[in-house]
XYZ file of C-alpha atoms in Angstrom:
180
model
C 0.000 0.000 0.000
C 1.455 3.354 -0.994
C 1.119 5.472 1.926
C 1.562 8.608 -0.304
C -1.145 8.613 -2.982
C -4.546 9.935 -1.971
C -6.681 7.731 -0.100
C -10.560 7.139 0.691
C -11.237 5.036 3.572
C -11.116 4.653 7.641
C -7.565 5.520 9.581
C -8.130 4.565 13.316
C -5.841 6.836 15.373
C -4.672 7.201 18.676
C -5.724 10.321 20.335
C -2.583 10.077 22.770
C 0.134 7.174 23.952
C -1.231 5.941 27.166
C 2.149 4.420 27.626
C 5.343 5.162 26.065
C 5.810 7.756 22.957
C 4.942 5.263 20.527
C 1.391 4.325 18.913
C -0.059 2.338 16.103
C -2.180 3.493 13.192
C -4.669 1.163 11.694
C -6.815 0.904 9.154
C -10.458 0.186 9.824
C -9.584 -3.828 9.208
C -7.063 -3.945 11.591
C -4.121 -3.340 9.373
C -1.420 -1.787 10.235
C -0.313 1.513 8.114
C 2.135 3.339 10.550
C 3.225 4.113 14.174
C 3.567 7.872 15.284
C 6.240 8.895 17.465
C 6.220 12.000 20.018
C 8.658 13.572 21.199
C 7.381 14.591 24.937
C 9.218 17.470 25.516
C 9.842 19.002 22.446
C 8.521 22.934 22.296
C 7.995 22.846 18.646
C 5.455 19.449 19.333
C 7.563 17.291 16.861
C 6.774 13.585 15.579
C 7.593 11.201 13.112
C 5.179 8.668 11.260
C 6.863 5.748 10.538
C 6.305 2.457 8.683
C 5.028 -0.845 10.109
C 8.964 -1.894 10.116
C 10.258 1.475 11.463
C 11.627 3.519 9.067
C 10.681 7.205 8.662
C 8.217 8.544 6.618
C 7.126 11.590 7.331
C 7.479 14.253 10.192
C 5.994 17.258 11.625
C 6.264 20.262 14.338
C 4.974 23.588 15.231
C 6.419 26.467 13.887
C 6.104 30.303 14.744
C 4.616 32.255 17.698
C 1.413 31.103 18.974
C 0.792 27.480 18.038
C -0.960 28.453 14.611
C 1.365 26.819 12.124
C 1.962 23.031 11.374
C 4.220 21.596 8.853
C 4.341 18.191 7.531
C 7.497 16.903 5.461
C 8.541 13.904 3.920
C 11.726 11.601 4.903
C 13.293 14.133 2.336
C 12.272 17.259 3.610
C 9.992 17.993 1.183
C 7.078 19.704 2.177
C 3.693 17.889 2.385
C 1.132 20.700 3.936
C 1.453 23.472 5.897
C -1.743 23.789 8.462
C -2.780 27.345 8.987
C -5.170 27.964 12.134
C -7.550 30.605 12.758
C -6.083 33.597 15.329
C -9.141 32.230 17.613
C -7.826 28.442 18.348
C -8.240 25.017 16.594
C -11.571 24.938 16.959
C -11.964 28.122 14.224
C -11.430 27.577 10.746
C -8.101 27.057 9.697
C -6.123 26.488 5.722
C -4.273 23.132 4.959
C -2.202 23.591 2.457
C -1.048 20.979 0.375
C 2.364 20.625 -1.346
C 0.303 20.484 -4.944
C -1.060 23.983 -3.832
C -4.475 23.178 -3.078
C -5.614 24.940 -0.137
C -8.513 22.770 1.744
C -10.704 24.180 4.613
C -10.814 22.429 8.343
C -13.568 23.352 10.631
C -15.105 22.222 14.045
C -13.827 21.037 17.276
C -11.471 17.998 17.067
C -11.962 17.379 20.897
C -15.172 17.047 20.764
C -15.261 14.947 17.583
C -16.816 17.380 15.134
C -14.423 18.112 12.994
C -14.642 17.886 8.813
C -12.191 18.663 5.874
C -13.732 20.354 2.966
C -12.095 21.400 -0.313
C -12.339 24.370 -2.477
C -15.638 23.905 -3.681
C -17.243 22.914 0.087
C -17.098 18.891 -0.797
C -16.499 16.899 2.105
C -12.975 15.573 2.198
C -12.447 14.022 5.609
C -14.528 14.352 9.140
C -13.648 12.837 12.661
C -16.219 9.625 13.242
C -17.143 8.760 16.744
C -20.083 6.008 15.817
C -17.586 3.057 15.124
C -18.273 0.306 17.392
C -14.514 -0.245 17.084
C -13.435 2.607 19.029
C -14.832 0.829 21.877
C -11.845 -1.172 21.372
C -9.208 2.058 21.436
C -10.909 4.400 23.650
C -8.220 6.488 23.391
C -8.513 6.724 20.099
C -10.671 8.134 16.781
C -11.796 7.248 13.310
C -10.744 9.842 10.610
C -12.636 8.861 7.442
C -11.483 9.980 4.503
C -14.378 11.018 2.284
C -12.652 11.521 -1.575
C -9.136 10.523 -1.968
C -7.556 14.081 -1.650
C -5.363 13.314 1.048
C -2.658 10.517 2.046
C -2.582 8.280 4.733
C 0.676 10.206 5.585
C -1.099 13.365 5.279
C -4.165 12.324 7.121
C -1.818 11.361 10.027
C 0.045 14.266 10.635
C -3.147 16.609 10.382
C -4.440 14.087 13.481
C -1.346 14.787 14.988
C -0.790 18.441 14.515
C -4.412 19.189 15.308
C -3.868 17.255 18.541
C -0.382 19.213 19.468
C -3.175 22.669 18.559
C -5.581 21.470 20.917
C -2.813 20.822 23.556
C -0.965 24.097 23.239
C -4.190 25.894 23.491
C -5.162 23.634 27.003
C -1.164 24.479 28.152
C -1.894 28.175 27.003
C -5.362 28.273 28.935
C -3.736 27.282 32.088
C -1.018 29.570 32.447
C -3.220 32.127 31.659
C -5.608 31.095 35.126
C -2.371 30.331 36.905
C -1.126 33.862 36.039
């Protein structure tokens, strides 16, 4: 399975690593696509996706002032999107941009599970599921369904993964601010 080339179907991702910095990606069967790796106390919220055997395939951090920006590159460094977020927060609108040059729209809340993908012409792309009987299985974990085949598995993962680093920079950034 090329991990690159646009894909339609069911990724099952972990929301966080209970235990360790490592966790599996599967798709809806069962199969194994990837594992992502954090890096715990990085400040620019890096991790890698890597292949079921452990090489590298893609990685990702936070870039700039404010936890807005998100870039995902390939083992090469070649860019594969840049995620733009609204001023307000992850939960606004924000731009992903691929590195084709298409610009797709995310909207909703990711922690609450409403969260879609739409491209230039409002078609769904991708939304967050949270009806899959197999989530009982990883409650940890989500469903990202991937409506048209506009993004890769590769790219689906890291927009799981830099939308969760959003949504924890804007819970660290909410907490200093009542501590202060």
């Amino acid at each position: 399975m090329d991990v690159f080339a646009p894909y339609a179907g069911t990724l099952l991702l972990p929301d966080k690593a209970p235990f360790g910095r490592e966790s599996p990606v599967t798709l809806a069967d069962g199969r194994p696509v990837a594992t992502i790796r954090w890096h715990t106390w990085s400040m620019r919220a890096r991790y890698e996706i890597l292949d079921p055997a452990g090489a590298t395939l893609a990685a990702g951090h936070r870039e700039g002032f404010g936890g807005r920006n998100y870039y995902l590159t390939d083992a090469h460094q070649r860019m594969l999107f840049h995620l733009r977020l609204s001023f307000w927060g992850p939960n606004r609108t924000g731009t992903l941009r691929l590195a084709n040059g298409r610009a797709l729209t995310t909207r909703g809340n990711w922690t609450s599970r409403r969260f879609s993908i739409t491209d230039e012409r409002n078609r769904p792309v991708a939304q967050l599921v949270n009806n899959s009987p197999i989530l009982s299985l990883r409650p940890d974990g989500l469903a990202l369904e991937l409506q048209a085949p506009v993004l890769s598995i590769v790219q689906a993962i890291g927009l799981a993964q830099s939308m969760r680093a959003a949504i924890e920079a804007q819970h660290a950034s909410s907490a200093a601010a009542a501590a202060g």
